[in-house]
mmCIF file of C-alpha atoms in Angstrom:
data_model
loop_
_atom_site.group_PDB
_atom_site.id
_atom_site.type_symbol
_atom_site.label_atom_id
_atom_site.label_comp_id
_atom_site.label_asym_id
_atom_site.label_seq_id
_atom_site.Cartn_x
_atom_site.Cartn_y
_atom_site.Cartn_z
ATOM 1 C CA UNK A 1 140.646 82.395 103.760
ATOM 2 C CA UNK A 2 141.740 79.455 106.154
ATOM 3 C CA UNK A 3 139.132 77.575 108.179
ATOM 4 C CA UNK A 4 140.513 78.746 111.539
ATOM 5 C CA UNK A 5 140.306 82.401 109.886
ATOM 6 C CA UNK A 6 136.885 81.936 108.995
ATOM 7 C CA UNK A 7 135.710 80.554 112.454
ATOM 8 C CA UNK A 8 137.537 83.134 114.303
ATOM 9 C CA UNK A 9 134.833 86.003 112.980
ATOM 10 C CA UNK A 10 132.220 87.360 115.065
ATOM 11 C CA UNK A 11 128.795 87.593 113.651
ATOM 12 C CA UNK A 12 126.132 89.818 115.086
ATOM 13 C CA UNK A 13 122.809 88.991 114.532
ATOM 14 C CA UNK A 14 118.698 90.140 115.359
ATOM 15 C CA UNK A 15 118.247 93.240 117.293
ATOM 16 C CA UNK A 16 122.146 93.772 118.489
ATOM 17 C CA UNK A 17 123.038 93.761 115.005
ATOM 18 C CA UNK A 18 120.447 97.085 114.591
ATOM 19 C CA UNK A 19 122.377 98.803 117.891
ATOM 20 C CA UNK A 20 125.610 98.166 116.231
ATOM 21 C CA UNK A 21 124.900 99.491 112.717
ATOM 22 C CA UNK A 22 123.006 102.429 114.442
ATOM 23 C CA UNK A 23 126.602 103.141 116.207
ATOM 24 C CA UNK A 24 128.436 103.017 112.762
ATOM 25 C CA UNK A 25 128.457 106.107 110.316
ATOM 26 C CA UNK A 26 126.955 105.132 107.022
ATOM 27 C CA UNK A 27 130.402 105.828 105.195
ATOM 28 C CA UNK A 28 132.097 103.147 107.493
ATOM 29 C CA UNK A 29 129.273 100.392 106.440
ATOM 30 C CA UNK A 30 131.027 98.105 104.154
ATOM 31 C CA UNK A 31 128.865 95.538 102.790
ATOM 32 C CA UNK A 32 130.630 92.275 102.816
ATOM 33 C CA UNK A 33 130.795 89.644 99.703
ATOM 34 C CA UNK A 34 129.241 86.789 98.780
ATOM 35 C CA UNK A 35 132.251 84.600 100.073
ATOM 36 C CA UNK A 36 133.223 86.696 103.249
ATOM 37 C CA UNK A 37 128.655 85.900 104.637
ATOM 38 C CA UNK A 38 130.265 82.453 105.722
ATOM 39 C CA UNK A 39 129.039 81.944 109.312
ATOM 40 C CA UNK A 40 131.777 80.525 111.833
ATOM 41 C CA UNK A 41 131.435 76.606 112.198
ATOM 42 C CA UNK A 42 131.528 77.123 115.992
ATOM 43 C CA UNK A 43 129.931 79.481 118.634
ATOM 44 C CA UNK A 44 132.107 82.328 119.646
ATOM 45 C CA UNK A 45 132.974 81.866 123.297
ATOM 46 C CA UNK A 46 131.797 84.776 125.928
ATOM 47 C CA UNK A 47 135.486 85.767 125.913
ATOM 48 C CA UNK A 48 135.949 86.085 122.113
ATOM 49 C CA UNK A 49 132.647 88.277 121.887
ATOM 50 C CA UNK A 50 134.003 90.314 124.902
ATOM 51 C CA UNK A 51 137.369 90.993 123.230
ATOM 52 C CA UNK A 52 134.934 92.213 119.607
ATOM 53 C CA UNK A 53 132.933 94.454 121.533
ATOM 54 C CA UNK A 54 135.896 95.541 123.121
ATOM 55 C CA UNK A 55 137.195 96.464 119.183
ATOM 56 C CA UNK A 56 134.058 97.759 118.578
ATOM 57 C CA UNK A 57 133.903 100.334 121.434
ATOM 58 C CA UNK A 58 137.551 101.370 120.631
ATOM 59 C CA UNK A 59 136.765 102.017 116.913
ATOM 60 C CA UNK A 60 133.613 104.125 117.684
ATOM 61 C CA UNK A 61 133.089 106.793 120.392
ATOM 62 C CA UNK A 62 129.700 106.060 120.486
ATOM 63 C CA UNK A 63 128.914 102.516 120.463
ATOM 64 C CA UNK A 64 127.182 101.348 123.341
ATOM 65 C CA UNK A 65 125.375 98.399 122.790
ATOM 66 C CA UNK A 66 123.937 96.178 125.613
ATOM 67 C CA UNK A 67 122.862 92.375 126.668
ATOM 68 C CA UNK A 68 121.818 90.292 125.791
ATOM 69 C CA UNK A 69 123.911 89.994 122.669
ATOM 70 C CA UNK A 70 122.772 88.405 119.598
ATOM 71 C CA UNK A 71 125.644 85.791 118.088
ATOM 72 C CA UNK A 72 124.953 83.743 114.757
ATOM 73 C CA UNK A 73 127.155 80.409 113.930
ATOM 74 C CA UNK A 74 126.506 77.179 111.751
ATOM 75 C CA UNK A 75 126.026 74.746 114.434
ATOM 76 C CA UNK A 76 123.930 74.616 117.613
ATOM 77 C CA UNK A 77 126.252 76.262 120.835
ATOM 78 C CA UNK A 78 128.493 74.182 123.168
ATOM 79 C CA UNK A 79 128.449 76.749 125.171
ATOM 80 C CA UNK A 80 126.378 77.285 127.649
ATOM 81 C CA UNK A 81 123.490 79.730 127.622
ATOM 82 C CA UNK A 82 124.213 82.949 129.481
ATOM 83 C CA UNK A 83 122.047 86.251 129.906
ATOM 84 C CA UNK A 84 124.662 88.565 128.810
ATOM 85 C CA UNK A 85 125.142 86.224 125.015
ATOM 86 C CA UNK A 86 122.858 83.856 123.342
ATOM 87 C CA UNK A 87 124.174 81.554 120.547
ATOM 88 C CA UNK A 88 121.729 80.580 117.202
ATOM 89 C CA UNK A 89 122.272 77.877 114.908
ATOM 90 C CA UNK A 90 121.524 79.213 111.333
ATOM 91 C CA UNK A 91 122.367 77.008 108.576
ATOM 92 C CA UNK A 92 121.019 79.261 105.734
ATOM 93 C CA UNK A 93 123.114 80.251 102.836
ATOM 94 C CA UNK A 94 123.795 84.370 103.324
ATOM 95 C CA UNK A 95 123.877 86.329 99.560
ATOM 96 C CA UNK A 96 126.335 89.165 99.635
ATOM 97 C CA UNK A 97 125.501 92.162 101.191
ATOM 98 C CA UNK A 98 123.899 90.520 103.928
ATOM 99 C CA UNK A 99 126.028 91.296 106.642
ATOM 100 C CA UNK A 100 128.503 94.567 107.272
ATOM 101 C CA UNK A 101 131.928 94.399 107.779
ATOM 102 C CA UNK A 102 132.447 96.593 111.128
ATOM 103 C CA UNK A 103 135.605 95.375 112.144
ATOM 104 C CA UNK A 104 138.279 93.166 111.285
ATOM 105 C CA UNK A 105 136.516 89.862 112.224
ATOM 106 C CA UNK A 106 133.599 91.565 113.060
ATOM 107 C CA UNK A 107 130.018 91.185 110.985
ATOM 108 C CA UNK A 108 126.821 92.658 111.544
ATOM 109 C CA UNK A 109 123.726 91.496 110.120
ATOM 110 C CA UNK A 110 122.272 94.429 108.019
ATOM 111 C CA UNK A 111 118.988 95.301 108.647
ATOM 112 C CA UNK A 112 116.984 93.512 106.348
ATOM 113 C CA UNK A 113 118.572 90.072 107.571
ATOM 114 C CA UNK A 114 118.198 90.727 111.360
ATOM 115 C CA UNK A 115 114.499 91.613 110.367
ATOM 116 C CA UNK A 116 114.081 88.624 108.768
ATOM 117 C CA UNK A 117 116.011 86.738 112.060
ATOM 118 C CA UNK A 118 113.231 88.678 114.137
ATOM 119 C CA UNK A 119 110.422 87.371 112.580
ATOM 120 C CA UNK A 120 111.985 84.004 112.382
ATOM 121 C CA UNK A 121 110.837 84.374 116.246
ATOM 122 C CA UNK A 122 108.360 86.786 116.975
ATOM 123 C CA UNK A 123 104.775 85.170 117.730
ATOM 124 C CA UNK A 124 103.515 88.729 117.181
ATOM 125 C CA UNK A 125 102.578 90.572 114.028
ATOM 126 C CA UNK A 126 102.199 93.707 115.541
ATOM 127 C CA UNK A 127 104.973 93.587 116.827
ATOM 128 C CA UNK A 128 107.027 93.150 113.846
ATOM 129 C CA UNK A 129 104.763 95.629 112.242
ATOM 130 C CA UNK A 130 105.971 98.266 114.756
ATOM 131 C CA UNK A 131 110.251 96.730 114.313
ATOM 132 C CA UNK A 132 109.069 97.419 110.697
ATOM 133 C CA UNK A 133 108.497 101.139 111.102
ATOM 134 C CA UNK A 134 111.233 102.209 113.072
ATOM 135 C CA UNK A 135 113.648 100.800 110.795
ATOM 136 C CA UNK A 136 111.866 102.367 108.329
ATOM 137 C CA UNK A 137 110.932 105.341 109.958
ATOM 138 C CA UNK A 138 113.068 108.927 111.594
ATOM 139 C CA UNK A 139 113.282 107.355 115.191
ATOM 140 C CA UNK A 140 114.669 105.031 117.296
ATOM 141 C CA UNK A 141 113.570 103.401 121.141
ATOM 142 C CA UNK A 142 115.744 100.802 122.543
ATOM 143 C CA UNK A 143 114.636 97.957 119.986
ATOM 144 C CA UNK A 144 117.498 99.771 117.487
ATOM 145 C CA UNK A 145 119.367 101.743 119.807
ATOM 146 C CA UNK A 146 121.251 102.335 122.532
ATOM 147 C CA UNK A 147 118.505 104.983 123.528
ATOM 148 C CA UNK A 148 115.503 106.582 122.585
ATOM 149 C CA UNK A 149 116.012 108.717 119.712
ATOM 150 C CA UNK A 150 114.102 111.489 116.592
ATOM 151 C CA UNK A 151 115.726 113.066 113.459
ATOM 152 C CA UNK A 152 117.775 109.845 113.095
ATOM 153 C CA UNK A 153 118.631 108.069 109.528
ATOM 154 C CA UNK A 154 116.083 105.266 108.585
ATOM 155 C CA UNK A 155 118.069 101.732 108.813
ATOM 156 C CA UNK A 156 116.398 100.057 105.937
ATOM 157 C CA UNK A 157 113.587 101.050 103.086
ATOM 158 C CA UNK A 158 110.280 99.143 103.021
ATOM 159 C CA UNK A 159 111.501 97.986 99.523
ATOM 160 C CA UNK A 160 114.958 96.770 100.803
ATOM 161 C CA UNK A 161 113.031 94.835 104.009
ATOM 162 C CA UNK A 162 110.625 92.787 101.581
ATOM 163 C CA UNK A 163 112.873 92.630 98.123
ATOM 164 C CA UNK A 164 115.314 91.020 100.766
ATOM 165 C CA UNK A 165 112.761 88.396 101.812
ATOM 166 C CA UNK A 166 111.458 87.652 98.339
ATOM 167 C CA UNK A 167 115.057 87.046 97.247
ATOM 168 C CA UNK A 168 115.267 84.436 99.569
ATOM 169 C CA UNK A 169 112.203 82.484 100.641
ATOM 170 C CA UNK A 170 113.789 79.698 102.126
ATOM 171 C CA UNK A 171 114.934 81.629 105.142
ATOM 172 C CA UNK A 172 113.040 81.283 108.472
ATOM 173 C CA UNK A 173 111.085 84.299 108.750
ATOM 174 C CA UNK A 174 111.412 85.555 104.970
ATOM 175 C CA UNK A 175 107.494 84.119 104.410
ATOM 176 C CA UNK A 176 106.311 86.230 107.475
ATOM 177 C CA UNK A 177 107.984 89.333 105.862
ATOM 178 C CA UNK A 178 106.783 89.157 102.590
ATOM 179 C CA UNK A 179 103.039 89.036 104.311
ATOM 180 C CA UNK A 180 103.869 91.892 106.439
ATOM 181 C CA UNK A 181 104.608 93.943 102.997
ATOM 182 C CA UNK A 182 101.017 95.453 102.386
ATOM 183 C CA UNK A 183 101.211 97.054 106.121
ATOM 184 C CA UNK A 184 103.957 98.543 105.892
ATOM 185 C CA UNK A 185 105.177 102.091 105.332
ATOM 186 C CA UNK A 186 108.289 104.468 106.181
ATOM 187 C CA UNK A 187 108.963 107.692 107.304
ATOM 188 C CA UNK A 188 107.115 107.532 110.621
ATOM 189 C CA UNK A 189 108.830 110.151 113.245
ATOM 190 C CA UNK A 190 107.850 108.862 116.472
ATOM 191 C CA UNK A 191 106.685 104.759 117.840
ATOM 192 C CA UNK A 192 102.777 107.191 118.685
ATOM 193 C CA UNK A 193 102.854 107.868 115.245
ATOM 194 C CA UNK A 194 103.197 104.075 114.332
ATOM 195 C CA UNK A 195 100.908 103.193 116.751
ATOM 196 C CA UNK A 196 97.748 105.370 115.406
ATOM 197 C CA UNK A 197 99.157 104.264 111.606
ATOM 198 C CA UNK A 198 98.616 100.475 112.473
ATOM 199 C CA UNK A 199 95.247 101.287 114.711
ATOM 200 C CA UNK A 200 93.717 103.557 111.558
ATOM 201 C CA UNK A 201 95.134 101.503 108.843
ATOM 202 C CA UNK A 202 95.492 97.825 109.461
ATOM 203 C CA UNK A 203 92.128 95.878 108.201
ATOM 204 C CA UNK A 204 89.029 94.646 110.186
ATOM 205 C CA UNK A 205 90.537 91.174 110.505
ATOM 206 C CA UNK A 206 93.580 92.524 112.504
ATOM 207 C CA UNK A 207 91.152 94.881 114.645
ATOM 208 C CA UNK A 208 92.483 97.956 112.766
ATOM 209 C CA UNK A 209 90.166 100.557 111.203
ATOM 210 C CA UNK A 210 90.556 99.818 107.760
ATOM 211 C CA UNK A 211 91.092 102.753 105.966
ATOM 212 C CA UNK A 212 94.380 101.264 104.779
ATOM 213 C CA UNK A 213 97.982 102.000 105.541
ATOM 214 C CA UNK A 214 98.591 105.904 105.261
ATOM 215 C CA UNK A 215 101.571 107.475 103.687
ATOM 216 C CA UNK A 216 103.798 108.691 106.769
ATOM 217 C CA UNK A 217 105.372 112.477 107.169
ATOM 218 C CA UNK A 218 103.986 112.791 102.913
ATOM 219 C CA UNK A 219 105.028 116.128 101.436
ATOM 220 C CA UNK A 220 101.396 117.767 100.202
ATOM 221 C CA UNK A 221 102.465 120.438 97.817
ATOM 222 C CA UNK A 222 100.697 123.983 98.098
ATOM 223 C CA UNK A 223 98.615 125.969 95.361
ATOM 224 C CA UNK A 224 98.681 129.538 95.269
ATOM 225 C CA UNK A 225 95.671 129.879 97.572
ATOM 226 C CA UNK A 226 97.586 127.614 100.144
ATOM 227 C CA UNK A 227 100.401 129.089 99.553
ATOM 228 C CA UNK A 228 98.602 132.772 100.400
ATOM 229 C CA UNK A 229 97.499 131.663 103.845
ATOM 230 C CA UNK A 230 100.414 129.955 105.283
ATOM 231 C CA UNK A 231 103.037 131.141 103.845
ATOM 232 C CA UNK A 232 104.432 127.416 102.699
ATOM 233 C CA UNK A 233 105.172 125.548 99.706
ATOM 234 C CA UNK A 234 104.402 122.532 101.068
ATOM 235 C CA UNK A 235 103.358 120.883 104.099
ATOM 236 C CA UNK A 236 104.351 117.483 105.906
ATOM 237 C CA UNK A 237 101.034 115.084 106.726
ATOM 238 C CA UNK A 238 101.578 113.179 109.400
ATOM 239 C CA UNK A 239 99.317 110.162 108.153
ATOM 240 C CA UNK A 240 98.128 111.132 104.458
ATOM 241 C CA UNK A 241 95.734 108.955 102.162
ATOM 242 C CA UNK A 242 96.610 110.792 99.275
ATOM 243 C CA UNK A 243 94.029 109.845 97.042
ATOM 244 C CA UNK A 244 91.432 110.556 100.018
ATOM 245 C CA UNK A 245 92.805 113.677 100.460
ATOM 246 C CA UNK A 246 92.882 113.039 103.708
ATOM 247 C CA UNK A 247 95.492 114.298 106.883
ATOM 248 C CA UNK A 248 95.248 112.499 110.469
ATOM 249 C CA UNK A 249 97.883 114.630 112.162
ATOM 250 C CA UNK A 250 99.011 113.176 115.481
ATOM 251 C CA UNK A 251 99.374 116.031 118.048
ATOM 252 C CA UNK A 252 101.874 115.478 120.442
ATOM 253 C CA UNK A 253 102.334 118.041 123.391
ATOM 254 C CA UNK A 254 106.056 118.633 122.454
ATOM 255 C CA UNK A 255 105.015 120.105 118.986
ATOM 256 C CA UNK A 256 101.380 121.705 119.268
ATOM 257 C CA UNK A 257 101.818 123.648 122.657
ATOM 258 C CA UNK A 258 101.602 127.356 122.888
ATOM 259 C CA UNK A 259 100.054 130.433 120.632
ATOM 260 C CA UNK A 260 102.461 130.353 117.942
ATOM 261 C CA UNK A 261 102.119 126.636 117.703
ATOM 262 C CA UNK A 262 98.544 126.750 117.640
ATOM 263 C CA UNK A 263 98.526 129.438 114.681
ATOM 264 C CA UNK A 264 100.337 127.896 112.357
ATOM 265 C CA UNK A 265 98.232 124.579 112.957
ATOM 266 C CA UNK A 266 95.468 126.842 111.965
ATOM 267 C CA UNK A 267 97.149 128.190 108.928
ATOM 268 C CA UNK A 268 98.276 124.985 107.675
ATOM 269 C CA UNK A 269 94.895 123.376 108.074
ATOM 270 C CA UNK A 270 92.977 126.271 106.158
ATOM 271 C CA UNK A 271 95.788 126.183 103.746
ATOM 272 C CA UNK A 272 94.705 122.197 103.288
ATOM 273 C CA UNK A 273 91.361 122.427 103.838
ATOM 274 C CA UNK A 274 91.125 125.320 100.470
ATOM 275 C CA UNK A 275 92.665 122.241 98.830
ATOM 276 C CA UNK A 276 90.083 120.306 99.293
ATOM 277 C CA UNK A 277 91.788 118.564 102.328
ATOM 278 C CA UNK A 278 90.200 117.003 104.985
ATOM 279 C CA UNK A 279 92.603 117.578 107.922
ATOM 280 C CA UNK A 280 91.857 115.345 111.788
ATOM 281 C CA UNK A 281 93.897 115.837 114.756
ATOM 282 C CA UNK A 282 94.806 113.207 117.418
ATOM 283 C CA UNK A 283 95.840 114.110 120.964
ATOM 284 C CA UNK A 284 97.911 111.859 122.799
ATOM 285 C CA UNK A 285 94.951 111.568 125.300
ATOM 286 C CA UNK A 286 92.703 110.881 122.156
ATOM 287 C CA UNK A 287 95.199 108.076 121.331
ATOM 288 C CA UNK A 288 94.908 106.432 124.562
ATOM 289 C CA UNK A 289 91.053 106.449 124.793
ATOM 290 C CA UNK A 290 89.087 103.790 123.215
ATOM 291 C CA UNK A 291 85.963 105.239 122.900
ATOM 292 C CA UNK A 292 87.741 108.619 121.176
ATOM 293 C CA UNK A 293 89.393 106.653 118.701
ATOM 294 C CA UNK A 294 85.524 105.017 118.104
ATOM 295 C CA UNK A 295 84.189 108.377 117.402
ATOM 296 C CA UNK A 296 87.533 110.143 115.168
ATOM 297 C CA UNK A 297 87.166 106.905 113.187
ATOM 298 C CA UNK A 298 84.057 107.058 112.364
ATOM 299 C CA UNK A 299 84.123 110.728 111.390
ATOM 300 C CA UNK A 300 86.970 109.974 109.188
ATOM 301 C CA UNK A 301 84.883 107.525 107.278
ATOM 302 C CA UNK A 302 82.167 109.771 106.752
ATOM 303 C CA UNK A 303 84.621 112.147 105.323
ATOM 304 C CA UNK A 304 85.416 109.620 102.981
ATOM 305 C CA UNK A 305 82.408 108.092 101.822
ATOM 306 C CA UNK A 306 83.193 104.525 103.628
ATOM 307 C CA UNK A 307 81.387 103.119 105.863
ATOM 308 C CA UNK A 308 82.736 101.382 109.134
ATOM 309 C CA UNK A 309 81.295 98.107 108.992
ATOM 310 C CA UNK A 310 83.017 95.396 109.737
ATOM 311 C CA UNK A 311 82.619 92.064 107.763
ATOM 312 C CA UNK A 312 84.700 89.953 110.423
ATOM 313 C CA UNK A 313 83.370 88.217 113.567
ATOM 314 C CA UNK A 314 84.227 89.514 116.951
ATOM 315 C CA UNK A 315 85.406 92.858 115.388
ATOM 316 C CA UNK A 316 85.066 94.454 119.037
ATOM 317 C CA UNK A 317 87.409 91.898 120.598
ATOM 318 C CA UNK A 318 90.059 92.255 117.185
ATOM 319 C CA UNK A 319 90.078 96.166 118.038
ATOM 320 C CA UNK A 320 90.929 95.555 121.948
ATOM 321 C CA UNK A 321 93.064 93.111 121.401
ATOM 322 C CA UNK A 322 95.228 95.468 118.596
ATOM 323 C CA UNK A 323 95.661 98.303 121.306
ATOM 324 C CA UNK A 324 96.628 95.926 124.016
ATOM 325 C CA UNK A 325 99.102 94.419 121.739
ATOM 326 C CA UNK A 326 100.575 97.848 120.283
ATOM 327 C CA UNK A 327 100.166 98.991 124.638
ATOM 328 C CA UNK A 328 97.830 101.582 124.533
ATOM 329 C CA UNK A 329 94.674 101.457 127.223
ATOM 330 C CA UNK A 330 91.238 99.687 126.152
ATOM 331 C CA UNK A 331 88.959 101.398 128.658
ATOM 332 C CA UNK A 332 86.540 104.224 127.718
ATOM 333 C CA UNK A 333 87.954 107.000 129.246
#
């Protein structure tokens, strides 16, 4: 490859780089090599990334990513800064597999890089917490895609995120993702469900409730008895603590209204609770009021022989500021 091929390639980086590979089918993802994760000397111009999203929209029907875009090159930008493209200087050393091929001249950061680029920048733990689980998780909001999304294909794997950012502590933003590890977890279906996982799970010192990080959407296999009153071999826990035996289920309106709804919620938790199972709804409204979260965590402890007490100053103040940071209301109501 010839310099002027080599700075005449695109590379996508951070959050556009997640829109674009969410546009791509998986069997069209080719990882590139070791020699090909060569960033461009020189900042594409706003024309040349015009003319790559222009490929990119004519090779797939659905792309549809948006500004501002996300562009990655060895040396700080000429160019001017403009809302529509913004240039970063990365002068890190890229193994293979680090970036997909989309289209000829055209590279996308795979996930586990552009989460690593995110929390080169993000001032906010929870916030990368929450990037964490969507990648991770069966959903998408406009962080990963062009629009908010369920049922979709996880991006990355917990292991891939962190094994990624062990494998190369040097990178900005690697350190920050190996901490993150302990917190986080995949198969979340919706951001609410994230939002209660973090609020439940993350320790005292982060304002969370403690009771560690819960296994998301966990299949719980039936016994006979179970099997007798609900008709199921096994049942999907929303938030599970296995070894607690315990369920939070987060009850959204979408999936809980209605008398059919509500009757197999009452199978499945007598199914559970013959298990041994200790099974706690949420409601959305329960989500969004302080002083109901207060009282469902608390009873949750009790179920579980802990006690909520927190060995951290200003616990109170760590708990508000957690649900103003994840966006959900701190008054009482």
């Amino acid at each position: 490859m010839t310099r002027a091929d080599a700075d005449s390639r695109i590379f996508f980086g951070y959050e556009t780089a997640f829109r674009i590979v969410r546009c791509v089918h998986p069997s069209a993802l080719l990882r590139a090599k070791a020699k090909a994760c060569v960033l461009s000397d020189a900042a594409p111009s706003a024309k040349e990334v015009e003319a790559a999203l222009g490929r990119l929209k004519a090779a797939y029907p659905d792309f549809g990513v948006e500004g501002p875009l996300h562009v990655l090159a060895r040396r700080a930008p000429h160019h001017r800064a403009s809302g529509a493209c913004r240039r970063h200087a990365c002068s890190a050393r890229f193994p293979g597999g680090s970036f997909y091929q989309v289209e000829d001249g055209v590279f996308a950061s795979a996930p586990a890089l552009a989460f690593v680029l995110e929390a080169s920048r993000s001032k906010s733990m929870v916030s990368l917490l929450e990037l964490g689980y969507e990648l991770c998780g069966t959903y998408q909001t406009k962080r990963t895609g062009s629009s908010s999304a369920y049922d979709v294909e996880p991006l990355a794997s917990v292991r891939a995120l962190v094994d990624y950012a062990k494998r190369n502590p040097s990178m900005s933003g690697a350190r920050k993702v190996a901490r993150l590890a302990p917190y986080l977890s995949e198969g979340s279906a919706s951001a609410r469900e994230t939002k209660l996982a973090l609020v439940l799970g993350l320790p005292h010192l982060y304002g969370g409730y403690g009771l560690g990080m819960p296994c998301m959407n966990y299949e719980v296999k039936a016994n006979g008895a179970a099997r007798a009153i609900s008709g199921k071999r096994f049942f999907r826990a929303d938030l599970c603590w296995p070894e607690k035996k315990l369920d939070v289920e987060y009850q959204s309106k979408e999936c809980h209204e209605g008398e059919l709804a509500r009757m197999g919620d009452s199978r499945r938790t007598n199914a559970l609770m013959s298990m041994g199972w200790t099974v706690v709804g949420v409601t959305n409204d329960e989500l969004d009021s302080f002083a109901a979260m207060e009282t469902i965590a608390q009873t949750i402890t009790r179920h579980v022989g802990k006690r909520l007490q927190a060995r951290v100053s200003d616990y109170h103040a760590r708990k508000l500021r957690l649900r103003r940071q994840l966006g959900l209301p701190v008054g009482y109501e």
